[in-house]
Amino acid sequence: MANGRFAPSPSGPLHLGNLRTAMLAWLFARSSNGRFAMRMEDLTTGAAPVAEAEQLGDLAEIGLTWDGPITRQSEHAERYRSALMQLEDEGRTYPCFCSRREIREAAAAPHGEVGLGAYPGSCRTLGSVERERRAESRPPALRLDAGAAEVQVTDALKGPLTSTVDDFVLRRGDGVAAYNLAVVVDDAAEGVEQVVRGDDLWTSTPRQVLLGRLLGLPIPNFAHVPLVLGPGGERLAKRDGAVTLADRKALGETPAEVRAALARSLGLAKPGEEPAMAQLIARFDPARLPVETWAFHAGR
Ligand code: GLU
C-alpha cells in the first residue's frame, strides 16, 4: 500500500497535462489500495477559492476521488515554523540577503562546490555584525546550510539521480515558507508515501530528500511523470488552444471522452473505448507506463 496525493497550486484552471499527472498519481495510490489526499499549494497564490473549486470540480468530473478534507498550505504556517526551528537549533540555517540579481550573477560564475544555477553560498559566512547591518535594509530569506551534501534519489520512472544539494531557500524574505520546505513537511504530516508529480520537479527532489533526512522524516517514494507538450514542443499551456476540461467541453467533448484521451496517452485505453476509473486501476502497471512525453494537439 502506498498513500499518495495531488498537490496543485490554485493559480488557474488545470490543463490536460495537470489532469493527466493527477490521474497517474491517483492510479499509483489506488492500485495499491492507498489513500489519496488533495492538497492546495497556495503559498504563492494566497487563498483562491474560485480556482480551487474549479480545479476540484474538474478532477472530480474526470473521476478522481480523494480521502479526508482538502488541506491548504496557507493553513500550515505553524508546522513550517516548527520544522524551521528544528533546523535553526541544529545550526543548519543562515539568513541570506542576496537580491535575485546578485544570485543570478553569482550562479552564472564558475564555482566548484555546487552545480550551475545553484546558490553559491555567498551569505553563508557573513559575520553577525554584517548580518545585522544588512537586515536593516532588507528582510533576509532563510537558507539551509546543506553542507554540499551529495544525495542520491531513485525514481520509479526515471531511475537514479545523484546531485550535490545547494543552500536552497527554506523561508522567503516575506516570511512565507518556501516550496521545498512546505512540500516535505506536509507530505510527512499527511502520511504521503508516494509522490507522483510532473518531472519538472525531479531535479528538486535531492533537496527535498536531504531536508526530510535532516528533519528525521520518512522519505517517500518518487515517480516523476513526463510533462505534456503542446504542438510547438514546449510545455503545454493556455496558448495551445483548448487545453482545459472546460475548453474540451465547450468543443462538445464529455468528461468521459477527456478521461479516455488521457487514458489512451498512458497506454490504458484503445481508441473508441471509454473506460471507467475502476477499469483503469485494473489495467494500470507502473512498469509499462510510456515514459516519453505526450504531445497534445488541441485542435479537432
Ligand atoms: N504544487 C506543485 C505544482 O503545482 C506540485 C508540487 C508537488 O507535487 O510536489 O506544480
GROMACS .gro file of C-alpha atoms and ligand atoms in nm:
model
  310
    1MET     CA    1   0.000   0.000   0.000
    2ALA     CA    2   0.127   0.349  -0.081
    3ASN     CA    3  -0.064   0.660   0.014
    4GLY     CA    4  -0.046   0.929  -0.249
    5ARG     CA    5  -0.155   1.284  -0.313
    6PHE     CA    6  -0.207   1.552  -0.573
    7ALA     CA    7  -0.088   1.899  -0.480
    8PRO     CA    8  -0.187   2.161  -0.736
    9SER     CA    9  -0.126   2.530  -0.699
   10PRO     CA   10  -0.464   2.707  -0.732
   11SER     CA   11  -0.338   2.957  -0.984
   12GLY     CA   12  -0.597   2.890  -1.255
   13PRO     CA   13  -0.765   2.602  -1.433
   14LEU     CA   14  -0.579   2.273  -1.459
   15HIS     CA   15  -0.479   2.182  -1.812
   16LEU     CA   16  -0.474   1.834  -1.957
   17GLY     CA   17  -0.114   1.782  -1.850
   18ASN     CA   18  -0.207   1.854  -1.488
   19LEU     CA   19  -0.514   1.631  -1.514
   20ARG     CA   20  -0.303   1.351  -1.659
   21THR     CA   21  -0.049   1.381  -1.374
   22ALA     CA   22  -0.336   1.379  -1.124
   23MET     CA   23  -0.483   1.070  -1.286
   24LEU     CA   24  -0.147   0.896  -1.264
   25ALA     CA   25  -0.095   0.993  -0.900
   26TRP     CA   26  -0.444   0.858  -0.829
   27LEU     CA   27  -0.375   0.534  -1.018
   28PHE     CA   28  -0.046   0.478  -0.836
   29ALA     CA   29  -0.220   0.520  -0.500
   30ARG     CA   30  -0.547   0.342  -0.566
   31SER     CA   31  -0.395   0.046  -0.748
   32SER     CA   32  -0.206  -0.027  -0.427
   33ASN     CA   33  -0.516   0.033  -0.209
   34GLY     CA   34  -0.353   0.351  -0.078
   35ARG     CA   35  -0.527   0.664   0.040
   36PHE     CA   36  -0.526   0.967  -0.187
   37ALA     CA   37  -0.503   1.318  -0.044
   38MET     CA   38  -0.568   1.652  -0.209
   39ARG     CA   39  -0.357   1.948  -0.103
   40MET     CA   40  -0.373   2.304  -0.229
   41GLU     CA   41  -0.026   2.456  -0.261
   42ASP     CA   42  -0.146   2.809  -0.214
   43LEU     CA   43   0.158   2.973  -0.054
   44THR     CA   44   0.225   3.185  -0.358
   45THR     CA   45  -0.132   3.239  -0.475
   46GLY     CA   46  -0.292   3.308  -0.137
   47ALA     CA   47  -0.649   3.195  -0.074
   48ALA     CA   48  -0.805   3.121  -0.413
   49PRO     CA   49  -1.149   2.973  -0.352
   50VAL     CA   50  -1.266   3.005  -0.713
   51ALA     CA   51  -0.960   2.844  -0.873
   52GLU     CA   52  -0.962   2.578  -0.603
   53ALA     CA   53  -1.328   2.491  -0.659
   54GLU     CA   54  -1.273   2.481  -1.035
   55GLN     CA   55  -0.974   2.251  -1.005
   56LEU     CA   56  -1.153   2.017  -0.765
   57GLY     CA   57  -1.462   2.015  -0.987
   58ASP     CA   58  -1.255   1.917  -1.290
   59LEU     CA   59  -1.069   1.644  -1.103
   60ALA     CA   60  -1.398   1.501  -0.978
   61GLU     CA   61  -1.552   1.511  -1.327
   62ILE     CA   62  -1.258   1.317  -1.466
   63GLY     CA   63  -1.332   1.055  -1.200
   64LEU     CA   64  -1.083   1.121  -0.920
   65THR     CA   65  -1.184   1.068  -0.560
   66TRP     CA   66  -0.990   1.171  -0.252
   67ASP     CA   67  -0.987   1.095   0.118
   68GLY     CA   68  -1.024   1.338   0.401
   69PRO     CA   69  -1.064   1.713   0.381
   70ILE     CA   70  -0.875   1.928   0.131
   71THR     CA   71  -0.566   2.067   0.301
   72ARG     CA   72  -0.415   2.407   0.226
   73GLN     CA   73  -0.055   2.511   0.277
   74SER     CA   74  -0.168   2.861   0.377
   75GLU     CA   75  -0.310   2.696   0.692
   76HIS     CA   76   0.013   2.518   0.790
   77ALA     CA   77   0.236   2.806   0.896
   78GLU     CA   78   0.283   2.660   1.244
   79ARG     CA   79   0.400   2.328   1.103
   80TYR     CA   80   0.661   2.501   0.888
   81ARG     CA   81   0.773   2.723   1.173
   82SER     CA   82   0.847   2.431   1.399
   83ALA     CA   83   1.042   2.249   1.125
   84LEU     CA   84   1.246   2.567   1.073
   85MET     CA   85   1.311   2.595   1.445
   86GLN     CA   86   1.442   2.241   1.448
   87LEU     CA   87   1.687   2.323   1.169
   88GLU     CA   88   1.785   2.655   1.328
   89ASP     CA   89   1.851   2.482   1.661
   90GLU     CA   90   2.082   2.243   1.481
   91GLY     CA   91   2.269   2.533   1.320
   92ARG     CA   92   2.161   2.431   0.971
   93THR     CA   93   2.024   2.766   0.856
   94TYR     CA   94   2.153   3.112   0.777
   95PRO     CA   95   1.998   3.441   0.664
   96CYS     CA   96   2.053   3.540   0.302
   97PHE     CA   97   2.037   3.900   0.187
   98CYS     CA   98   2.110   3.844  -0.180
   99SER     CA   99   1.883   4.003  -0.436
  100ARG     CA  100   1.761   3.796  -0.729
  101ARG     CA  101   2.012   3.975  -0.949
  102GLU     CA  102   2.304   3.901  -0.719
  103ILE     CA  103   2.207   3.535  -0.711
  104ARG     CA  104   2.175   3.522  -1.089
  105GLU     CA  105   2.517   3.676  -1.134
  106ALA     CA  106   2.683   3.461  -0.870
  107ALA     CA  107   2.520   3.145  -1.002
  108ALA     CA  108   2.645   3.215  -1.353
  109ALA     CA  109   3.005   3.244  -1.234
  110PRO     CA  110   3.213   2.927  -1.229
  111HIS     CA  111   3.246   2.771  -0.887
  112GLY     CA  112   3.346   2.424  -0.782
  113GLU     CA  113   3.121   2.329  -0.498
  114VAL     CA  114   2.775   2.312  -0.648
  115GLY     CA  115   2.614   2.285  -0.987
  116LEU     CA  116   2.540   2.566  -1.231
  117GLY     CA  117   2.235   2.768  -1.133
  118ALA     CA  118   2.271   2.667  -0.769
  119TYR     CA  119   2.313   2.918  -0.489
  120PRO     CA  120   2.689   2.950  -0.426
  121GLY     CA  121   2.660   3.025  -0.056
  122SER     CA  122   2.758   3.394  -0.068
  123CYS     CA  123   2.585   3.480   0.263
  124ARG     CA  124   2.688   3.163   0.449
  125THR     CA  125   2.995   3.315   0.609
  126LEU     CA  126   2.869   3.664   0.694
  127GLY     CA  127   2.954   3.767   1.048
  128SER     CA  128   2.685   3.870   1.295
  129VAL     CA  129   2.767   4.241   1.267
  130GLU     CA  130   2.735   4.232   0.891
  131ARG     CA  131   2.410   4.036   0.920
  132GLU     CA  132   2.262   4.296   1.150
  133ARG     CA  133   2.372   4.577   0.922
  134ARG     CA  134   2.219   4.417   0.616
  135ALA     CA  135   1.897   4.324   0.795
  136GLU     CA  136   1.828   4.696   0.833
  137SER     CA  137   1.771   4.737   0.462
  138ARG     CA  138   1.628   4.402   0.358
  139PRO     CA  139   1.443   4.126   0.545
  140PRO     CA  140   1.652   3.816   0.477
  141ALA     CA  141   1.545   3.484   0.335
  142LEU     CA  142   1.650   3.182   0.535
  143ARG     CA  143   1.862   2.918   0.363
  144LEU     CA  144   1.958   2.566   0.453
  145ASP     CA  145   2.326   2.510   0.513
  146ALA     CA  146   2.330   2.194   0.305
  147GLY     CA  147   2.699   2.131   0.365
  148ALA     CA  148   2.734   2.047  -0.006
  149ALA     CA  149   2.574   1.712   0.073
  150GLU     CA  150   2.565   1.464  -0.210
  151VAL     CA  151   2.229   1.294  -0.226
  152GLN     CA  152   2.116   1.003  -0.436
  153VAL     CA  153   1.749   0.951  -0.512
  154THR     CA  154   1.583   0.682  -0.717
  155ASP     CA  155   1.267   0.739  -0.912
  156ALA     CA  156   1.026   0.469  -1.023
  157LEU     CA  157   1.024   0.607  -1.377
  158LYS     CA  158   1.348   0.799  -1.416
  159GLY     CA  159   1.591   0.578  -1.229
  160PRO     CA  160   1.870   0.712  -1.007
  161LEU     CA  161   1.997   1.070  -0.974
  162THR     CA  162   2.290   1.188  -0.767
  163SER     CA  163   2.335   1.556  -0.704
  164THR     CA  164   2.507   1.798  -0.475
  165VAL     CA  165   2.246   1.994  -0.288
  166ASP     CA  166   2.288   2.369  -0.276
  167ASP     CA  167   2.190   2.601   0.008
  168PHE     CA  168   1.831   2.641  -0.105
  169VAL     CA  169   1.575   2.878   0.047
  170LEU     CA  170   1.360   2.748   0.334
  171ARG     CA  171   1.175   3.069   0.413
  172ARG     CA  172   1.134   3.362   0.181
  173GLY     CA  173   1.217   3.719   0.275
  174ASP     CA  174   0.847   3.789   0.329
  175GLY     CA  175   0.838   3.520   0.598
  176VAL     CA  176   0.645   3.263   0.394
  177ALA     CA  177   0.773   2.905   0.385
  178ALA     CA  178   0.939   2.813   0.057
  179TYR     CA  179   0.801   2.533  -0.161
  180ASN     CA  180   1.072   2.278  -0.080
  181LEU     CA  181   1.020   2.310   0.294
  182ALA     CA  182   0.641   2.312   0.275
  183VAL     CA  183   0.618   2.009   0.049
  184VAL     CA  184   0.850   1.795   0.264
  185VAL     CA  185   0.683   1.888   0.591
  186ASP     CA  186   0.333   1.842   0.451
  187ASP     CA  187   0.397   1.511   0.280
  188ALA     CA  188   0.529   1.371   0.607
  189ALA     CA  189   0.248   1.523   0.817
  190GLU     CA  190  -0.012   1.386   0.578
  191GLY     CA  191   0.135   1.035   0.567
  192VAL     CA  192   0.223   1.054   0.196
  193GLU     CA  193   0.433   0.753   0.099
  194GLN     CA  194   0.449   0.808  -0.273
  195VAL     CA  195   0.499   1.136  -0.456
  196VAL     CA  196   0.381   1.129  -0.816
  197ARG     CA  197   0.421   1.462  -0.996
  198GLY     CA  198   0.548   1.633  -1.310
  199ASP     CA  199   0.911   1.576  -1.395
  200ASP     CA  200   0.986   1.949  -1.385
  201LEU     CA  201   1.029   1.885  -1.010
  202TRP     CA  202   1.264   1.591  -1.046
  203THR     CA  203   1.579   1.799  -1.000
  204SER     CA  204   1.439   1.947  -0.677
  205THR     CA  205   1.397   1.601  -0.531
  206PRO     CA  206   1.752   1.564  -0.386
  207ARG     CA  207   1.693   1.888  -0.194
  208GLN     CA  208   1.368   1.753  -0.056
  209VAL     CA  209   1.522   1.419   0.038
  210LEU     CA  210   1.807   1.591   0.223
  211LEU     CA  211   1.561   1.812   0.408
  212GLY     CA  212   1.347   1.512   0.503
  213ARG     CA  213   1.652   1.335   0.639
  214LEU     CA  214   1.767   1.638   0.839
  215LEU     CA  215   1.420   1.668   0.990
  216GLY     CA  216   1.410   1.295   1.068
  217LEU     CA  217   1.105   1.241   0.848
  218PRO     CA  218   1.014   0.931   0.648
  219ILE     CA  219   1.122   0.969   0.284
  220PRO     CA  220   0.850   0.890   0.028
  221ASN     CA  221   0.900   0.702  -0.297
  222PHE     CA  222   0.900   0.912  -0.612
  223ALA     CA  223   0.759   0.881  -0.961
  224HIS     CA  224   0.813   1.181  -1.188
  225VAL     CA  225   0.597   1.173  -1.495
  226PRO     CA  226   0.674   1.346  -1.823
  227LEU     CA  227   0.502   1.677  -1.883
  228VAL     CA  228   0.260   1.707  -2.169
  229LEU     CA  229   0.386   1.914  -2.458
  230GLY     CA  230   0.196   2.140  -2.693
  231PRO     CA  231   0.230   2.119  -3.072
  232GLY     CA  232   0.534   2.350  -3.066
  233GLY     CA  233   0.727   2.110  -2.844
  234GLU     CA  234   0.700   2.343  -2.545
  235ARG     CA  235   0.531   2.257  -2.218
  236LEU     CA  236   0.152   2.256  -2.277
  237ALA     CA  237  -0.003   2.595  -2.194
  238LYS     CA  238  -0.313   2.804  -2.249
  239ARG     CA  239  -0.175   2.948  -2.574
  240ASP     CA  240  -0.207   2.599  -2.723
  241GLY     CA  241  -0.584   2.634  -2.750
  242ALA     CA  242  -0.847   2.409  -2.594
  243VAL     CA  243  -0.639   2.257  -2.314
  244THR     CA  244  -0.865   2.259  -2.008
  245LEU     CA  245  -1.163   2.040  -1.930
  246ALA     CA  246  -1.392   2.342  -1.970
  247ASP     CA  247  -1.236   2.411  -2.313
  248ARG     CA  248  -1.286   2.050  -2.420
  249LYS     CA  249  -1.647   2.052  -2.300
  250ALA     CA  250  -1.708   2.369  -2.498
  251LEU     CA  251  -1.593   2.173  -2.804
  252GLY     CA  252  -1.861   1.912  -2.726
  253GLU     CA  253  -1.645   1.650  -2.554
  254THR     CA  254  -1.774   1.478  -2.242
  255PRO     CA  255  -1.557   1.430  -1.931
  256ALA     CA  256  -1.559   1.057  -2.009
  257GLU     CA  257  -1.412   1.130  -2.352
  258VAL     CA  258  -1.144   1.351  -2.200
  259ARG     CA  259  -1.066   1.078  -1.946
  260ALA     CA  260  -1.041   0.831  -2.235
  261ALA     CA  261  -0.796   1.058  -2.419
  262LEU     CA  262  -0.579   1.080  -2.107
  263ALA     CA  263  -0.601   0.704  -2.061
  264ARG     CA  264  -0.502   0.645  -2.424
  265SER     CA  265  -0.197   0.865  -2.376
  266LEU     CA  266  -0.099   0.636  -2.089
  267GLY     CA  267  -0.147   0.321  -2.291
  268LEU     CA  268  -0.450   0.231  -2.078
  269ALA     CA  269  -0.730   0.258  -2.337
  270LYS     CA  270  -0.786   0.175  -2.701
  271PRO     CA  271  -0.933   0.424  -2.947
  272GLY     CA  272  -1.311   0.440  -2.916
  273GLU     CA  273  -1.314   0.295  -2.565
  274GLU     CA  274  -1.429   0.493  -2.260
  275PRO     CA  275  -1.303   0.302  -1.959
  276ALA     CA  276  -1.423   0.381  -1.606
  277MET     CA  277  -1.163   0.462  -1.341
  278ALA     CA  278  -1.205   0.115  -1.187
  279GLN     CA  279  -1.110  -0.041  -1.521
  280LEU     CA  280  -0.805   0.183  -1.543
  281ILE     CA  281  -0.694   0.064  -1.199
  282ALA     CA  282  -0.719  -0.296  -1.316
  283ARG     CA  283  -0.507  -0.217  -1.623
  284PHE     CA  284  -0.253   0.004  -1.453
  285ASP     CA  285   0.102  -0.127  -1.434
  286PRO     CA  286   0.372   0.130  -1.348
  287ALA     CA  287   0.633  -0.086  -1.522
  288ARG     CA  288   0.451  -0.045  -1.853
  289LEU     CA  289   0.384   0.327  -1.849
  290PRO     CA  290   0.507   0.519  -2.151
  291VAL     CA  291   0.797   0.731  -2.031
  292GLU     CA  292   0.815   0.963  -2.330
  293THR     CA  293   0.634   1.296  -2.337
  294TRP     CA  294   0.284   1.317  -2.477
  295ALA     CA  295   0.241   1.583  -2.744
  296PHE     CA  296  -0.113   1.717  -2.741
  297HIS     CA  297  -0.281   1.884  -3.036
  298ALA     CA  298  -0.578   2.079  -2.911
  299GLY     CA  299  -0.748   2.129  -3.246
  300ARG     CA  300  -1.002   1.884  -3.375
  301GLU     N1  301   0.242   2.245  -0.641
  301GLU     C1  302   0.329   2.187  -0.738
  301GLU     C2  303   0.275   2.215  -0.877
  301GLU     O1  304   0.160   2.253  -0.890
  301GLU     C3  305   0.344   2.038  -0.721
  301GLU     C4  306   0.428   2.007  -0.606
  301GLU     C5  307   0.450   1.862  -0.580
  301GLU     O2  308   0.372   1.779  -0.631
  301GLU     O3  309   0.541   1.832  -0.505
  301GLU     O4  310   0.348   2.200  -0.972
   0.00000   0.00000   0.00000
